[in-house]
mmCIF file of C-alpha atoms in Angstrom:
data_model
loop_
_atom_site.group_PDB
_atom_site.id
_atom_site.type_symbol
_atom_site.label_atom_id
_atom_site.label_comp_id
_atom_site.label_asym_id
_atom_site.label_seq_id
_atom_site.Cartn_x
_atom_site.Cartn_y
_atom_site.Cartn_z
ATOM 1 C CA MET A 197 120.055 138.747 123.398
ATOM 2 C CA THR A 198 116.002 138.853 123.451
ATOM 3 C CA ASP A 199 113.989 136.373 123.478
ATOM 4 C CA ILE A 200 112.514 135.531 119.679
ATOM 5 C CA ASP A 201 108.326 136.019 119.782
ATOM 6 C CA TYR A 202 107.848 132.130 118.461
ATOM 7 C CA ASP A 203 104.292 133.483 118.219
ATOM 8 C CA ALA A 204 103.972 136.529 115.937
ATOM 9 C CA LEU A 205 107.414 134.725 113.653
ATOM 10 C CA TYR A 206 105.141 132.185 112.998
ATOM 11 C CA ARG A 207 101.827 134.436 112.624
ATOM 12 C CA ASP A 208 103.476 137.188 110.449
ATOM 13 C CA THR A 209 105.160 134.534 107.905
ATOM 14 C CA ALA A 210 102.306 131.966 107.711
ATOM 15 C CA ASP A 211 101.944 133.825 104.070
ATOM 16 C CA THR A 212 105.482 133.066 102.808
ATOM 17 C CA GLY A 213 106.218 129.993 103.993
ATOM 18 C CA GLY A 214 107.172 130.853 107.408
ATOM 19 C CA PRO A 215 110.726 131.284 109.287
ATOM 20 C CA PRO A 216 113.112 130.789 107.634
ATOM 21 C CA TRP A 217 113.714 127.085 109.678
ATOM 22 C CA SER A 218 110.007 125.894 108.119
ATOM 23 C CA ILE A 219 111.634 124.096 104.914
ATOM 24 C CA GLY A 220 108.975 122.424 103.581
ATOM 25 C CA GLY A 221 109.868 118.758 105.100
ATOM 26 C CA PRO A 222 112.988 117.215 107.588
ATOM 27 C CA GLN A 223 116.022 118.801 107.311
ATOM 28 C CA PRO A 224 117.530 116.816 104.117
ATOM 29 C CA ALA A 225 120.712 116.066 106.551
ATOM 30 C CA LEU A 226 117.958 113.651 108.143
ATOM 31 C CA ALA A 227 117.244 111.418 105.380
ATOM 32 C CA PRO A 228 119.849 108.993 106.323
ATOM 33 C CA VAL A 229 118.597 109.181 109.972
ATOM 34 C CA LEU A 230 114.953 108.933 108.921
ATOM 35 C CA ALA A 231 115.427 106.714 106.293
ATOM 36 C CA GLY A 232 117.939 103.940 107.961
ATOM 37 C CA GLY A 233 115.512 102.350 110.653
ATOM 38 C CA VAL A 234 114.511 105.260 113.816
ATOM 39 C CA ARG A 235 114.353 103.143 117.386
ATOM 40 C CA GLY A 236 111.217 103.224 118.716
ATOM 41 C CA PRO A 237 108.068 103.418 119.195
ATOM 42 C CA LYS A 238 108.215 105.768 121.493
ATOM 43 C CA VAL A 239 110.318 109.252 120.099
ATOM 44 C CA LEU A 240 110.258 112.562 120.801
ATOM 45 C CA ASP A 241 111.111 116.197 118.961
ATOM 46 C CA ILE A 242 111.526 119.008 120.703
ATOM 47 C CA GLY A 243 111.085 122.232 118.903
ATOM 48 C CA CYS A 244 108.946 120.758 116.103
ATOM 49 C CA GLY A 245 107.682 123.498 114.907
ATOM 50 C CA THR A 246 105.324 123.236 112.279
ATOM 51 C CA GLY A 247 105.637 119.570 112.959
ATOM 52 C CA ASP A 248 107.268 118.668 109.454
ATOM 53 C CA LEU A 249 109.450 116.064 111.426
ATOM 54 C CA ALA A 250 107.054 114.703 113.956
ATOM 55 C CA ILE A 251 105.078 113.714 111.152
ATOM 56 C CA ALA A 252 107.537 112.748 109.343
ATOM 57 C CA LEU A 253 107.746 109.840 112.291
ATOM 58 C CA ALA A 254 104.513 109.650 112.425
ATOM 59 C CA ARG A 255 104.442 108.198 108.855
ATOM 60 C CA LEU A 256 107.106 105.401 110.191
ATOM 61 C CA GLY A 257 104.343 103.612 112.758
ATOM 62 C CA HIS A 258 106.075 105.562 115.759
ATOM 63 C CA GLU A 259 104.399 106.737 118.842
ATOM 64 C CA VAL A 260 105.723 110.569 118.264
ATOM 65 C CA THR A 261 105.241 113.566 120.729
ATOM 66 C CA ALA A 262 106.188 116.069 119.195
ATOM 67 C CA VAL A 263 106.462 120.237 121.618
ATOM 68 C CA ASP A 264 108.038 123.669 120.864
ATOM 69 C CA ILE A 265 107.188 127.399 122.658
ATOM 70 C CA SER A 266 105.044 128.083 120.641
ATOM 71 C CA GLN A 267 101.325 127.940 120.686
ATOM 72 C CA VAL A 268 100.956 129.094 116.430
ATOM 73 C CA ALA A 269 102.981 126.592 115.559
ATOM 74 C CA ILE A 270 101.912 123.897 117.139
ATOM 75 C CA ASP A 271 98.543 124.689 116.014
ATOM 76 C CA MET A 272 99.718 124.520 112.347
ATOM 77 C CA ALA A 273 101.640 120.863 113.432
ATOM 78 C CA ARG A 274 97.744 119.746 114.621
ATOM 79 C CA ALA A 275 96.233 120.930 111.351
ATOM 80 C CA LYS A 276 98.070 119.072 109.520
ATOM 81 C CA ALA A 277 98.274 115.717 111.263
ATOM 82 C CA ALA A 278 95.009 115.528 111.553
ATOM 83 C CA ALA A 279 94.710 116.389 107.479
ATOM 84 C CA GLU A 280 96.144 113.283 106.830
ATOM 85 C CA GLY A 281 95.059 110.998 109.868
ATOM 86 C CA LEU A 282 97.745 110.903 111.533
ATOM 87 C CA ALA A 283 98.203 110.645 115.556
ATOM 88 C CA VAL A 284 100.609 113.092 116.969
ATOM 89 C CA ARG A 285 100.840 113.562 119.720
ATOM 90 C CA PHE A 286 101.958 117.649 120.106
ATOM 91 C CA GLU A 287 102.413 119.398 122.646
ATOM 92 C CA VAL A 288 103.281 123.505 124.039
ATOM 93 C CA GLN A 289 106.023 123.250 125.559
ATOM 94 C CA ASP A 290 109.392 125.675 126.571
ATOM 95 C CA ALA A 291 112.400 122.804 126.661
ATOM 96 C CA ALA A 292 114.517 124.416 129.514
ATOM 97 C CA GLN A 293 111.122 123.464 131.106
ATOM 98 C CA LEU A 294 110.407 119.839 129.803
ATOM 99 C CA SER A 295 107.388 117.901 131.786
ATOM 100 C CA LEU A 296 106.900 114.544 129.611
ATOM 101 C CA PRO A 297 104.361 112.092 131.666
ATOM 102 C CA SER A 298 105.141 109.730 128.851
ATOM 103 C CA ALA A 299 108.632 109.883 129.591
ATOM 104 C CA PRO A 300 111.615 107.397 128.139
ATOM 105 C CA PHE A 301 111.589 107.834 124.433
ATOM 106 C CA ASP A 302 113.613 105.403 122.332
ATOM 107 C CA SER A 303 114.843 108.676 120.091
ATOM 108 C CA ILE A 304 114.798 111.858 120.679
ATOM 109 C CA PHE A 305 114.937 114.189 117.516
ATOM 110 C CA ASP A 306 116.306 117.641 118.512
ATOM 111 C CA SER A 307 116.334 119.870 114.582
ATOM 112 C CA GLY A 308 117.836 123.043 115.241
ATOM 113 C CA LEU A 309 116.725 124.217 117.838
ATOM 114 C CA LEU A 310 119.504 123.189 120.933
ATOM 115 C CA HIS A 311 121.580 126.199 118.633
ATOM 116 C CA SER A 312 118.622 128.282 118.922
ATOM 117 C CA LEU A 313 118.892 128.463 122.775
ATOM 118 C CA HIS A 314 122.283 128.318 122.955
ATOM 119 C CA ARG A 315 122.002 132.271 120.520
ATOM 120 C CA ASN A 316 119.294 133.192 123.724
ATOM 121 C CA GLY A 317 121.863 133.008 126.419
ATOM 122 C CA GLY A 318 123.384 129.624 127.929
ATOM 123 C CA GLY A 319 121.691 129.249 130.556
ATOM 124 C CA ALA A 320 118.253 127.716 128.916
ATOM 125 C CA ALA A 321 120.142 125.221 126.489
ATOM 126 C CA ASP A 322 122.608 124.127 130.163
ATOM 127 C CA ASP A 323 119.266 123.554 131.842
ATOM 128 C CA TYR A 324 117.740 122.014 128.759
ATOM 129 C CA LEU A 325 120.570 119.098 128.106
ATOM 130 C CA ALA A 326 120.366 118.799 132.000
ATOM 131 C CA LEU A 327 116.958 117.446 131.291
ATOM 132 C CA LEU A 328 117.536 115.408 128.495
ATOM 133 C CA PRO A 329 118.657 112.128 130.667
ATOM 134 C CA GLY A 330 116.114 111.348 132.273
ATOM 135 C CA LEU A 331 113.527 111.634 129.109
ATOM 136 C CA ALA A 332 115.690 109.153 127.055
ATOM 137 C CA ALA A 333 115.155 104.968 127.694
ATOM 138 C CA PRO A 334 118.927 103.525 128.553
ATOM 139 C CA GLY A 335 119.898 103.077 124.658
ATOM 140 C CA ALA A 336 117.835 105.454 123.406
ATOM 141 C CA THR A 337 119.769 107.515 119.996
ATOM 142 C CA VAL A 338 119.602 111.210 120.136
ATOM 143 C CA VAL A 339 119.728 113.456 116.923
ATOM 144 C CA VAL A 340 120.829 116.665 117.660
ATOM 145 C CA LEU A 341 121.426 119.355 114.057
ATOM 146 C CA ALA A 342 122.201 122.710 114.615
ATOM 147 C CA VAL A 343 124.056 125.389 112.894
ATOM 148 C CA SER A 344 127.697 125.991 113.102
ATOM 149 C CA ILE A 345 129.335 128.918 114.587
ATOM 150 C CA GLU A 346 131.158 128.970 110.973
ATOM 151 C CA ASP A 347 127.853 130.030 110.040
ATOM 152 C CA GLY A 348 129.824 133.925 110.370
ATOM 153 C CA ASN A 349 126.621 135.344 111.795
ATOM 154 C CA GLY A 350 127.250 135.452 115.703
ATOM 155 C CA TRP A 351 125.924 132.848 116.722
ATOM 156 C CA GLY A 352 126.002 129.287 116.367
ATOM 157 C CA VAL A 353 127.501 126.082 117.775
ATOM 158 C CA THR A 354 131.093 124.365 117.343
ATOM 159 C CA GLU A 355 131.736 120.812 117.509
ATOM 160 C CA ASP A 356 133.675 121.398 120.692
ATOM 161 C CA TYR A 357 130.729 122.617 122.629
ATOM 162 C CA LEU A 358 128.053 119.438 121.425
ATOM 163 C CA ARG A 359 130.783 116.972 121.983
ATOM 164 C CA ALA A 360 130.991 118.474 125.260
ATOM 165 C CA GLY A 361 127.187 118.620 126.192
ATOM 166 C CA PHE A 362 126.525 114.926 125.306
ATOM 167 C CA ALA A 363 129.799 113.576 127.182
ATOM 168 C CA GLU A 364 130.635 110.047 128.690
ATOM 169 C CA PRO A 365 129.181 107.870 131.469
ATOM 170 C CA VAL A 366 125.493 109.772 130.655
ATOM 171 C CA TRP A 367 126.176 109.687 126.772
ATOM 172 C CA THR A 368 127.255 107.019 124.465
ATOM 173 C CA GLY A 369 129.439 106.665 121.090
ATOM 174 C CA THR A 370 128.283 110.266 120.263
ATOM 175 C CA GLY A 371 129.263 110.770 116.752
ATOM 176 C CA VAL A 372 129.337 114.266 115.159
ATOM 177 C CA GLU A 373 129.378 115.253 111.056
ATOM 178 C CA ARG A 374 129.431 118.029 109.289
ATOM 179 C CA ILE A 375 126.847 119.072 106.869
ATOM 180 C CA ASP A 376 124.551 122.036 105.435
ATOM 181 C CA VAL A 377 121.361 122.960 107.004
ATOM 182 C CA ALA A 378 118.939 124.159 104.565
ATOM 183 C CA ALA A 379 116.864 127.733 105.055
ATOM 184 C CA ARG A 380 114.160 129.702 103.031
ATOM 185 C CA THR A 381 114.154 133.138 102.491
ATOM 186 C CA SER A 382 112.257 135.452 100.630
ATOM 187 C CA ASP A 383 114.884 135.764 98.039
ATOM 188 C CA GLY A 384 115.874 131.244 98.017
ATOM 189 C CA ASP A 385 115.988 128.581 99.145
ATOM 190 C CA LEU A 386 119.978 128.457 100.901
ATOM 191 C CA THR A 387 122.204 126.461 102.920
ATOM 192 C CA LEU A 388 124.100 126.851 106.187
ATOM 193 C CA PRO A 389 127.498 124.825 108.116
ATOM 194 C CA GLY A 390 126.822 122.337 109.774
ATOM 195 C CA PHE A 391 126.614 119.576 112.108
ATOM 196 C CA LEU A 392 124.697 116.499 113.077
ATOM 197 C CA LEU A 393 125.200 113.981 116.016
ATOM 198 C CA ARG A 394 124.512 111.230 116.864
ATOM 199 C CA THR A 395 124.569 109.301 120.822
ATOM 200 C CA VAL A 396 122.883 106.859 122.782
ATOM 201 C CA ARG A 397 121.452 106.920 125.904
ATOM 202 C CA SER A 398 124.102 104.608 127.994
ATOM 203 C CA ASP A 399 122.512 102.357 130.616
ATOM 204 C CA THR A 400 124.519 103.561 133.707
#
């Protein structure tokens, strides 16, 4: 599948609320995670888009690094954080080739990235999954929100795929729950079937 031009997508939708995944805040399914206490202080948001989740994490007092492949999205995110006086380190990076000297992190969030990498071909997703253990400190929490293949649009991931990507001995205590993923289009709000994975980086 041809890669999406995310810069063009963010530019072209800027006046209409952004791409479908830009819903004006973090995904609702992440609310219990944010409310329950996020392991910190160092938190990474991969595929941050225009920064809503990263900013929510910064509001909780964490040292947040956030990356996205789109310079346009990162510029928007920086503007949002600056308007609130929040110090978030936003960087333009390809998730399949992450280089973050500030690693390892105490928590890592992926809200809608993995299923996009998987949609564009398995190679990028495999490279990304291979990088994650090196970004997570021992005992770090990793949270992944992804659309399910059951959405019926010919893309998405399965629970088995998620569990295989976060298997022992590198990861421990992996849990996957079914959730609704929120999206917003010109026709209104909608929900897609999805998964919320939570796991912990093992000490081994």
